[in-house]
XYZ file of C-alpha atoms in Angstrom:
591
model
C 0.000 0.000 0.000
C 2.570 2.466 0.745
C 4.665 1.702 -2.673
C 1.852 2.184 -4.452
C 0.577 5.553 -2.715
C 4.153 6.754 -3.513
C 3.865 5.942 -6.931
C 0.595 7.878 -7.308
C 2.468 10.652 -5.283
C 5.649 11.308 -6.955
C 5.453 13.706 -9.595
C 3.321 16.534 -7.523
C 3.385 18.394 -11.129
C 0.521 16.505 -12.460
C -1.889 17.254 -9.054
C -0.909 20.664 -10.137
C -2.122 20.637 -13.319
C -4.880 18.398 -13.317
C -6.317 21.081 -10.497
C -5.272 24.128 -12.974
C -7.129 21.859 -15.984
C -10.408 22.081 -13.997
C -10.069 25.605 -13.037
C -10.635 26.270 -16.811
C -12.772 24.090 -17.578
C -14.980 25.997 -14.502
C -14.113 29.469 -16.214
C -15.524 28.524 -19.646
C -18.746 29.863 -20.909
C -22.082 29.264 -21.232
C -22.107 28.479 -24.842
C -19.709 25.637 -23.434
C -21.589 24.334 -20.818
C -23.102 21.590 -22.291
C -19.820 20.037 -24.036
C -18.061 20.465 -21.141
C -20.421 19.520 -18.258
C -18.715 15.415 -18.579
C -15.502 16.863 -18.559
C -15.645 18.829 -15.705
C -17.374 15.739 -13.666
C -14.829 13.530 -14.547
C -12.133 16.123 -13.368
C -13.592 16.740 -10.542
C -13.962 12.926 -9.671
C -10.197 12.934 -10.371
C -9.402 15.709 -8.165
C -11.827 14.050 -5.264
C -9.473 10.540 -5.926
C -6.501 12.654 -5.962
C -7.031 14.458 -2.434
C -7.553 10.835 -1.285
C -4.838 9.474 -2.730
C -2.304 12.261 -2.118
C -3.240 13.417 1.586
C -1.859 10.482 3.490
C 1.111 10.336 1.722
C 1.663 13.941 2.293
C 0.767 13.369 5.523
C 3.532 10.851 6.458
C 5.867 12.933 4.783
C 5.210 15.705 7.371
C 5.298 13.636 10.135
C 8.895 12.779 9.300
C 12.426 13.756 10.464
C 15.800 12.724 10.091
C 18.492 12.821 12.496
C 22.339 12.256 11.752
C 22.972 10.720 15.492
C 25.837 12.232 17.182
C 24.890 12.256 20.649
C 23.209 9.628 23.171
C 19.870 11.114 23.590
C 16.832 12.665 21.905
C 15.236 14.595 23.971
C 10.999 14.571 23.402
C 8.369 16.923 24.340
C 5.283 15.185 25.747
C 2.055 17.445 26.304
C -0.822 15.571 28.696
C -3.515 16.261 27.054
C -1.979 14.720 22.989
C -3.293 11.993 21.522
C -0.836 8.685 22.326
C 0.346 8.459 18.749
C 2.555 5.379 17.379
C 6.394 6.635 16.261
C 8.912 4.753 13.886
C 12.591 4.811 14.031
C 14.778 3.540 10.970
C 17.971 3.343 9.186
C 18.315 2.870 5.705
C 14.665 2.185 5.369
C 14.691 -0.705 8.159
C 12.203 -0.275 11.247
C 14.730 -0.009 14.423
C 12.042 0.707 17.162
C 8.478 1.712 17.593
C 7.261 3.320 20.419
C 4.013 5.698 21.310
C 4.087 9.374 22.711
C 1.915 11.808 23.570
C 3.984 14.398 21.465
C 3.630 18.048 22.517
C 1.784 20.138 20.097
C 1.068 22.722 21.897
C 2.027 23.470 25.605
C 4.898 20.506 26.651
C 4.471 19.657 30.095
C 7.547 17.858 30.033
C 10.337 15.489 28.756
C 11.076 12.099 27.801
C 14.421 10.718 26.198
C 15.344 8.106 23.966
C 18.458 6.402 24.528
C 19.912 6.384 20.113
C 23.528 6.069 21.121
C 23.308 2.613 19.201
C 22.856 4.721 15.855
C 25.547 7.224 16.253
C 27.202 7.940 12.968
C 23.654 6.871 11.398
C 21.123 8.542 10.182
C 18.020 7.239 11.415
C 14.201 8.437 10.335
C 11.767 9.211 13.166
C 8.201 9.030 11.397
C 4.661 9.564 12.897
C 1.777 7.678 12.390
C 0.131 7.896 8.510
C -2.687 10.384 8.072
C -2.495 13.238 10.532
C -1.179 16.060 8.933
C -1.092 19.787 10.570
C 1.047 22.528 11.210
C 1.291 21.706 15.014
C 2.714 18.407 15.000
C 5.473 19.296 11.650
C 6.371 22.304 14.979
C 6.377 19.532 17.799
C 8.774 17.771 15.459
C 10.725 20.046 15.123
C 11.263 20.407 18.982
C 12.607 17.199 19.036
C 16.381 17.210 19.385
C 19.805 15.492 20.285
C 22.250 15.974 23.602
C 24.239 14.259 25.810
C 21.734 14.960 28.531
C 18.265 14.513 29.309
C 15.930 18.053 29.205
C 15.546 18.788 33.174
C 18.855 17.077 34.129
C 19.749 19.998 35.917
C 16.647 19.302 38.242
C 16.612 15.308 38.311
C 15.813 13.929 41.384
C 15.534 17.221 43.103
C 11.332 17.836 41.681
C 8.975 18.967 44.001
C 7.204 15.827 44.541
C 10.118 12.843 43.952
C 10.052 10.409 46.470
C 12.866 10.622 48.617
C 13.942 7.890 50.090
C 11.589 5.319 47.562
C 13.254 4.755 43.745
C 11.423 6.300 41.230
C 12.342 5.951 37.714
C 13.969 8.916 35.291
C 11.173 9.314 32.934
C 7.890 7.358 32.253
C 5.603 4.644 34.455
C 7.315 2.169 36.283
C 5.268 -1.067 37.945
C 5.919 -4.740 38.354
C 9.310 -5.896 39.992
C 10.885 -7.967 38.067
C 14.083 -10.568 39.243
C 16.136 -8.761 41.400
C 19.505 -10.098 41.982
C 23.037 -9.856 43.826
C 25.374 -10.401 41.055
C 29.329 -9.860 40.533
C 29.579 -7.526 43.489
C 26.403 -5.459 43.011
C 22.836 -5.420 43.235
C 20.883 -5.095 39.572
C 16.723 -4.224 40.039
C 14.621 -4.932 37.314
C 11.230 -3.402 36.421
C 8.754 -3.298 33.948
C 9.127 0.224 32.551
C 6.850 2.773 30.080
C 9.222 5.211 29.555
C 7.588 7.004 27.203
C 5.351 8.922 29.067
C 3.056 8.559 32.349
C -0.094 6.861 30.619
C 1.198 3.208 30.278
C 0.729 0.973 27.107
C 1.172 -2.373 28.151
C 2.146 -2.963 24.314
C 4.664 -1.449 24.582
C 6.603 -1.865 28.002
C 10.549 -2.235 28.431
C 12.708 -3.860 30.976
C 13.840 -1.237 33.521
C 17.488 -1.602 34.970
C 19.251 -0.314 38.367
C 22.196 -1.016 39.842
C 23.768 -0.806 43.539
C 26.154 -1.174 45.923
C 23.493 -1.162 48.886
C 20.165 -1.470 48.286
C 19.688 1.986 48.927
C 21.533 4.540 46.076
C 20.647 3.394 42.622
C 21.619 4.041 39.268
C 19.048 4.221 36.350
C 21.106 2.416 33.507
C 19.432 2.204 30.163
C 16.993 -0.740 29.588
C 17.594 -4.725 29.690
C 15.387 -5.617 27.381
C 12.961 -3.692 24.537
C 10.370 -4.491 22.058
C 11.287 -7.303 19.768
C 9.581 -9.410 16.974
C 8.381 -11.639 19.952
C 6.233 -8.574 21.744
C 6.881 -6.635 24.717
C 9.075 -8.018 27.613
C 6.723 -8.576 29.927
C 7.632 -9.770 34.124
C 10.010 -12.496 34.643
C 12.491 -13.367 36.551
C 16.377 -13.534 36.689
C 19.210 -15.639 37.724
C 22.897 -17.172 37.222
C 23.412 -20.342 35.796
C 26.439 -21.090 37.495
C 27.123 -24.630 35.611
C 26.293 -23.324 31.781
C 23.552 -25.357 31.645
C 21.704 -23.469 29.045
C 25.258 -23.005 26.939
C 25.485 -19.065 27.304
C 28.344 -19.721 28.979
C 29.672 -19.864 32.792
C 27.962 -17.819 35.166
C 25.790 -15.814 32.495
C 23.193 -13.535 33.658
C 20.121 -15.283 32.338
C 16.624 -13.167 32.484
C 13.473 -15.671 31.683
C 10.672 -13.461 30.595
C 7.010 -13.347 29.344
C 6.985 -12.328 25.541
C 3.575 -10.429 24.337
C 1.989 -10.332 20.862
C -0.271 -7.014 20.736
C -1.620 -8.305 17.733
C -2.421 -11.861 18.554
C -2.599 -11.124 22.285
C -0.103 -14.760 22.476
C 2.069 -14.547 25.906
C 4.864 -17.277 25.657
C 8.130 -17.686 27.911
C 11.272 -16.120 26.432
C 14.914 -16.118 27.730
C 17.464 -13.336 27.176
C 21.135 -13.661 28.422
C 24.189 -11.838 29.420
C 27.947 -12.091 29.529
C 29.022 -8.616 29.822
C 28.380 -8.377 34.017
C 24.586 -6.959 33.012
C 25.441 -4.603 30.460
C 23.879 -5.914 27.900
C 21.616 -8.432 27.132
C 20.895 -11.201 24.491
C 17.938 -12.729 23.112
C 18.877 -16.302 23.038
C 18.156 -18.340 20.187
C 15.331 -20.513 19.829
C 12.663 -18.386 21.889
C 10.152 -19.301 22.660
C 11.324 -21.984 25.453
C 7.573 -22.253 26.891
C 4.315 -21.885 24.808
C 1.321 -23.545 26.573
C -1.632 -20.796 25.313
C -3.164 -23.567 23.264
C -2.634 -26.301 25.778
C -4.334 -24.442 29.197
C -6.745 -22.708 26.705
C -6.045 -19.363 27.716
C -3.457 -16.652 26.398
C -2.649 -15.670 30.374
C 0.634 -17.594 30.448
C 2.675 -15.413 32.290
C 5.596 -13.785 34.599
C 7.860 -16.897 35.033
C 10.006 -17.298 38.132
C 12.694 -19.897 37.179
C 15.248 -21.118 40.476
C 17.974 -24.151 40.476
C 16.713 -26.564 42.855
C 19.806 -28.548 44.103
C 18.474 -31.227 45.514
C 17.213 -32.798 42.221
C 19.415 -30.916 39.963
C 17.236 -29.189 37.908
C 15.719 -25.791 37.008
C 11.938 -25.138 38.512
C 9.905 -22.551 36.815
C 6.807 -21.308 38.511
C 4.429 -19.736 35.764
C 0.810 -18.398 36.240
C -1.974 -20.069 33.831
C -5.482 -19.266 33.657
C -6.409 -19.529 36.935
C -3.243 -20.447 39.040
C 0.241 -21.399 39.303
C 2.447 -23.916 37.235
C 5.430 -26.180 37.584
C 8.199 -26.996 35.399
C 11.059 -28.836 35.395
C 14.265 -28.015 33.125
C 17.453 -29.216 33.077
C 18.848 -27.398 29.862
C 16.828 -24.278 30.103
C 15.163 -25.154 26.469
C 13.179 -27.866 27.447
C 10.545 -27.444 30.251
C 8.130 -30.714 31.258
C 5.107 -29.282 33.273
C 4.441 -31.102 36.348
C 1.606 -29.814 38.580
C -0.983 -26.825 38.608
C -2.118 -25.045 41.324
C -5.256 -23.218 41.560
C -5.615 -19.505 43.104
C -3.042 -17.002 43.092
C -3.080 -14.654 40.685
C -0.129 -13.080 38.736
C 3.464 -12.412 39.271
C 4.857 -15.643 41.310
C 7.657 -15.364 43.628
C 8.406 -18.486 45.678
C 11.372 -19.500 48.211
C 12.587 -20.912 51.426
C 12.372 -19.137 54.836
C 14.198 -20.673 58.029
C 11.958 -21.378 60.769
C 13.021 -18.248 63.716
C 16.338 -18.407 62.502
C 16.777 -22.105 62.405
C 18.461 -23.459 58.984
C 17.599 -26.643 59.897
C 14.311 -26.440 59.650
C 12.548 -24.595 56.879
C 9.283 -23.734 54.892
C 8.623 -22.819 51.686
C 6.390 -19.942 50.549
C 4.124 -19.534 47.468
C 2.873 -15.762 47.241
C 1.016 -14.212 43.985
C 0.628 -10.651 42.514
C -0.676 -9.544 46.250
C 0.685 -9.714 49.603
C -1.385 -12.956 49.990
C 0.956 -16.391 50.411
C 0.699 -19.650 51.838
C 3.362 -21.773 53.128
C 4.384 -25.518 52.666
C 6.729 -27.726 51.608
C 8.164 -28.770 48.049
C 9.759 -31.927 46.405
C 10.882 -30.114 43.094
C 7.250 -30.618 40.904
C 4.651 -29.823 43.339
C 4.152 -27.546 46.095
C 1.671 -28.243 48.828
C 0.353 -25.922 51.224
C 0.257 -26.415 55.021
C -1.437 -23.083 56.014
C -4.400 -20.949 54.492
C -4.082 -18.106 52.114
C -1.980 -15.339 54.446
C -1.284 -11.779 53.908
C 2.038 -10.314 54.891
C 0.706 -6.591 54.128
C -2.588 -4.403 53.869
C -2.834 -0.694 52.906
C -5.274 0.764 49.718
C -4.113 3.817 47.761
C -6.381 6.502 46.840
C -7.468 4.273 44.001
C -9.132 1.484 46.424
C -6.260 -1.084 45.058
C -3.871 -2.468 46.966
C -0.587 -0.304 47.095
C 1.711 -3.234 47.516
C 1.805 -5.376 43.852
C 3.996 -7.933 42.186
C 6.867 -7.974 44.687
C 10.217 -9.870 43.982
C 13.014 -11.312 46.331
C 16.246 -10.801 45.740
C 18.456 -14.038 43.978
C 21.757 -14.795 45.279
C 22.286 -13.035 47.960
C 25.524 -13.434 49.602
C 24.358 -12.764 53.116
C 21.365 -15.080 53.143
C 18.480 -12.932 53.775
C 15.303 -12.834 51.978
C 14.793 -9.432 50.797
C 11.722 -8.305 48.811
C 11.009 -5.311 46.656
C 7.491 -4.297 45.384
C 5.581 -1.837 42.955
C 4.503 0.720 45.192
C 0.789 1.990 42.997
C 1.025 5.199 43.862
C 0.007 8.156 41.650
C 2.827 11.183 41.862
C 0.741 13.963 39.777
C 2.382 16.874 38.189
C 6.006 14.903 37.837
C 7.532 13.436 34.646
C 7.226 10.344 35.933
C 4.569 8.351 38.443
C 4.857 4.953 40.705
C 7.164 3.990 42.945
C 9.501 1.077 44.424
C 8.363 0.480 47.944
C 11.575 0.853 50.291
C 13.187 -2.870 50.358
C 12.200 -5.505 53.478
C 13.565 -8.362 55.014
C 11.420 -11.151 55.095
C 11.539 -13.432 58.430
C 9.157 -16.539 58.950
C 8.174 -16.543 62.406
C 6.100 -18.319 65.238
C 3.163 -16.411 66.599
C 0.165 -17.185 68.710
C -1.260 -17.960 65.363
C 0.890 -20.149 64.288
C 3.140 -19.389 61.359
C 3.792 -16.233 60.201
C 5.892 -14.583 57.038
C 6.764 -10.373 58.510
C 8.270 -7.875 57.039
C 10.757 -5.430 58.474
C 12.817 -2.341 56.773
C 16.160 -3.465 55.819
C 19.166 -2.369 57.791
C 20.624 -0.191 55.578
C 18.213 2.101 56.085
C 20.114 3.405 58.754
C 22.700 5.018 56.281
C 19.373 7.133 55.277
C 18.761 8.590 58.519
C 20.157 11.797 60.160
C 20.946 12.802 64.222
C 18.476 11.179 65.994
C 16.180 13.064 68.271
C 15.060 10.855 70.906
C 12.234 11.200 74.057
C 10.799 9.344 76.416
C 7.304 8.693 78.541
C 5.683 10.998 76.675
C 1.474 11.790 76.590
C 0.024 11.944 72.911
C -0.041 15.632 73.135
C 3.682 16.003 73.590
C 4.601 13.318 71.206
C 2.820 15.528 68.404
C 4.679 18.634 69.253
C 7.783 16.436 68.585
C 6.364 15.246 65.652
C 5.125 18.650 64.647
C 9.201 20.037 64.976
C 10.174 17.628 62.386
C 8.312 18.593 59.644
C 6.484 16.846 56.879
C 9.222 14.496 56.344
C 10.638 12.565 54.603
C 10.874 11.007 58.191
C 11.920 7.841 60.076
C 9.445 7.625 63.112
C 10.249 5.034 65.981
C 8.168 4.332 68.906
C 7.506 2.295 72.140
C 3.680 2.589 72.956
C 1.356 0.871 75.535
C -2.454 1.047 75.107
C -4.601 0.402 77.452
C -7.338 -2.510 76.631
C -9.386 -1.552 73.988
C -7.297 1.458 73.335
C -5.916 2.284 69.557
C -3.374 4.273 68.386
C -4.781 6.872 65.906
C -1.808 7.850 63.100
C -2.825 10.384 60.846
C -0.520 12.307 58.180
C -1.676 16.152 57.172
C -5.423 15.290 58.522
C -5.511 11.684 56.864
C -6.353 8.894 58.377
C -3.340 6.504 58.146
C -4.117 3.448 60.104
C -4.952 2.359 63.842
C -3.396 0.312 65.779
C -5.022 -1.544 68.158
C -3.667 -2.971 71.880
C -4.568 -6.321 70.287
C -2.218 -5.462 67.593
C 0.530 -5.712 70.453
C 1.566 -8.435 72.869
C 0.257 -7.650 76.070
C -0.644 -3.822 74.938
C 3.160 -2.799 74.453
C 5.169 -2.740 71.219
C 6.594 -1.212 68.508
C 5.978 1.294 65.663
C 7.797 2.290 62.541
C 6.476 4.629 60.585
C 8.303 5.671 56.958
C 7.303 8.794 55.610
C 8.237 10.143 51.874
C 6.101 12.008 48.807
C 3.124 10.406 48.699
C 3.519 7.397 50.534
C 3.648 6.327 54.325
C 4.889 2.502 55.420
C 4.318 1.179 58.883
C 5.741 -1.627 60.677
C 4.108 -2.694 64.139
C 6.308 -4.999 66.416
C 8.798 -6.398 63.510
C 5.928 -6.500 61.160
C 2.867 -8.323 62.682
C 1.467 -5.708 60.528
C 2.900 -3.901 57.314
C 0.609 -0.991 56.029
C 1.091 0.574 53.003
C -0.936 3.863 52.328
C -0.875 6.419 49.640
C -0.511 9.993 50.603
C -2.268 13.033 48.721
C 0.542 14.918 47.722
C -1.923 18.100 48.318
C -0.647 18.514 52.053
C -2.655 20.945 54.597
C 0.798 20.757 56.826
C 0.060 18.803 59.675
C 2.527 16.451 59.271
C 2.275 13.507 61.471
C -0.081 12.949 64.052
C -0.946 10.121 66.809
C -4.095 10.007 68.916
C -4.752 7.819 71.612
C -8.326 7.865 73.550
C -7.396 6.854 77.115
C -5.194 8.947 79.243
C -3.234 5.830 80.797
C -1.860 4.818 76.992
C 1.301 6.174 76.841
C 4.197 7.141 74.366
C 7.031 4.856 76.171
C 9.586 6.427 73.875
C 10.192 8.093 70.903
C 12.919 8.716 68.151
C 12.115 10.659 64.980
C 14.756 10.959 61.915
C 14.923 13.032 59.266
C 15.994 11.291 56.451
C 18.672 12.089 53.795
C 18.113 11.356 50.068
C 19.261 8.259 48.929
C 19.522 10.342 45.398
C 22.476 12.346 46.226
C 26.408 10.153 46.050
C 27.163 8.608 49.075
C 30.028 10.352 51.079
């Protein structure tokens, strides 16, 4: 269709004179009218044709720039209120990438980037979609344009409503986690990643990448993985394959990941690779490795989490179908046998050991979904079966009604041992070139309670290398405690406290005149306990007594400056003691 549209379109002097030819024929006179009435229909019909024919080829021509690439980025202007339009890059007349943007043609309301330094020396084409020709969008074109920076690096990290002490992405929507892993002396965090603007198009989503030496102060490198022939890279998992089982050789990087067709709506199991320490990655050959749509009778095949099991030597990928979770066995990486189904959780598997208190020598496995829900068992390499009902290790609804806490991953190969989780925070940061969040890392400990089992979650340690001077009190009444709290400001805070409530008392926490949570004296062993209460843009996390509870709540980010707040309704319930910390940002280099 194009070729021939072209072909129609290329010599623009005969629309030019086929127009002029009916112009005459208009002007002639009346003696004429009559000879020249079929004429004039028939030029007409071919100038109708014409417009047809012509316009959208016209029309693409607009809607195209090149670009000799000498620098690493272009830098985009998006505008809010655009129409999300499809865009085409290519060299030499070969599609490179395809993305959509909500191109500024009028007022931008801010930046995205494109990472091109693959083309540099090229010239590549950047072409809008066929058909929508106007003055406006040739202009918003024409603000597109090259640098070695992002637009608003000046002011990265440092906008008015960036989280903190919580990792946000650059540019674009961030959500699910995706295989999080210690590897070769540094911590890499995946994500699925829109970067193309704050209105996701789950056609079009990337792998996210971050690096660390800490867990705390990351480093947005460009993305793992991008739109191929396959579909989008959607969630997945990672790990090391220590033995070259799969033959990308010793100790590759390997990334197993959901593949997804936006035509055919097909989601099949894909593997990509590295052996550059994470730089780069590989789509091996022979992808897909798992494609069951036709066999569960469903195209929600999905988000693999792929481990070694050592004690029958062989690779165990948990994948959600339909209406649950499936196993698979591997021993090559290529060739997966499906062993057992398991109805009920939904999305976004992550499953591991936990020691029992501490106790290596005796252990549990757990089985948790998209949610906080999980369930905990035991596991002979094909089938898991669960010894406890469906649990939750967090609660908390953002301003949406949905859960805050989604699709959380644990960390592979850690060298220390613990079981540390990281989860899409959904919470809406309005106004900001970018919106969701990374809820702040935990630790995961599986515990004995009154209630039997228990998986809680706690902050990681290294928060401590967040916080500043502490300011500490103690036996304080409510009252007191919220003049405290009042000194410190709206945060972002680290708030620590002893409290004990009388029977049937609650602690009240409230954060600029919203309700937060209560906690109840049942909440705590024998009335006393603990409290930790996070605060950072648009989000509050609190842990009671080493996370018996985790609540996650979304803050508006339109503040009336109260700060935080506790209540308590009976005068014997007491602050024991108090320690608030203001926290630094993990954004700026550690010193």
């Amino acid at each position: 269709m194009m070729k021939a549209n072209l072909a129609l379109a290329a010599p623009p002097f005969r629309v030019v004179h086929l127009l002029q030819m009916l112009r005459r024929v208009n002007s002639d006179t009346t003696a004429d009218f009559l000879r020249l009435t079929g004429a004039r229909l028939r030029l007409q019909a071919v100038s109708c044709l014409l417009a047809v024919v012509v316009c959208p080829v016209t029309s693409l021509c607009e809607q195209s720039r090149t670009f000799h690439i000498t620098q690493r980025y272009l830098n985009i202007p998006v505008e809010r209120a655009s129409e999300m339009r499809l865009f085409q890059i290519s060299v030499g007349g070969v599609q490179k990438r395809e993305f959509p943007v909500q191109l500024a043609e009028h007022a931008i309301d801010y930046w995205i980037f494109l990472d091109v330094s693959e083309f540099k020396g090229s010239t590549i084409t950047l072409t809008g979609p066929n058909g929508v020709a106007s003055a406006s969008v040739q202009a918003a074109l024409g603000r597109i344009y090259q640098a070695n920076q992002i637009e608003g690096a000046a002011t990265l990290y440092k906008e008015g409503n960036r989280p903190q002490f919580h990792f946000t992405v650059k540019r674009g929507w961030s959500n699910d986690v995706n295989g999080p892993i210690f590897y070769k002396g540094q911590y890499h965090l995946f994500w699925q990643a829109f970067p193309f603007g704050v209105k996701w198009d789950t056609d079009f989503m990337y792998w996210g990448h971050a690096v660390s030496k800490d867990l705390i102060h990351w480093r947005e490198l460009a993305p793992a993985l991008m739109v191929d022939k396959l579909g989008s890279p959607w969630s997945g998992t990672s790990f090391v394959d220590h033995d070259n089982t799969g033959g990308w050789g010793k100790d590759a990087l390997v990334l197993v990941y959901t593949a997804f067709d936006r035509i055919s709506h097909k989601q099949v199991q894909c593997i990509a690779y590295s052996i550059d320490n994470g730089a780069t990655f590989n789509r091996a050959a022979g992808n897909p490795v798992v494609d069951s749509n036709r066999e569960v009778g469903s195209n929600d095949t999905r988000d693999p989490k792929v481990f070694w099991y050592e004690p029958g030597k062989r690779w165990v990928m948990v994948l959600f179908e339909k209406d649950g979770m499936s196993f698979f066995n591997s021993t090559d990486l290529k060739t997966w046998a499906r062993q057992s189904h398991r109805k009920g959780f939904h999305e976004c598997p992550d499953f591991f050991e936990l020691p029992i208190d501490g106790d290596n020598n005796r252990k549990k496995w757990i089985l948790h979904g998209g949610s906080s829900s999980y369930e905990i068992g035991t596991f002979d390499g094909g089938t898991f079966t669960a010894e406890s009902p469906v649990l939750h290790y967090a609660e908390g609804k953002n301003l949406r009604g949905d859960d805050v806490l989604y699709a959380a991953q644990s960390f592979g190969e850690m060298p220390d041992g613990r079981r540390i989780q990281m989860a899409w925070g959904r919470i809406q940061l309005e106004g900001m070139p970018f919106t969701q969040m990374i809820l702040f890392p935990t630790e995961f400990k599986l515990k004995t309670t009154k209630d039997g089992l228990r998986m809680q979650a706690t902050p990681i340690d290294e928060i401590a290398q967040l916080r500043t001077q502490a300011r500490t009190w103690s036996t304080l009444t409510v009252s007191a405690a919220n003049q405290k709290l009042g000194s410190a400001g709206s945060g972002p805070l680290d708030v620590k406290l002893q409290a004990s409530l009388e029977s049937g008392d609650g602690l009240a926490v409230r954060y600029d005149g919203h309700d937060l949570t209560t906690i109840a004296s049942e909440d705590l062993e024998n009335g006393r306990g603990q409290v930790e209460i996070l605060i950072d843009k648009g989000v509050a996390e609190i842990f009671v007594d080493g996370g018996v509870r985790y609540i996650t709540r979304e803050i508006p980010l339109s503040t009336g400056g109260h700060g935080l707040q506790l209540s308590l309704k009976q005068k014997a319930s007491v602050i024991n003691h108090l320690e608030i910390y203001e926290m630094r940002s993990m954004w700026k280099p550690r010193t």
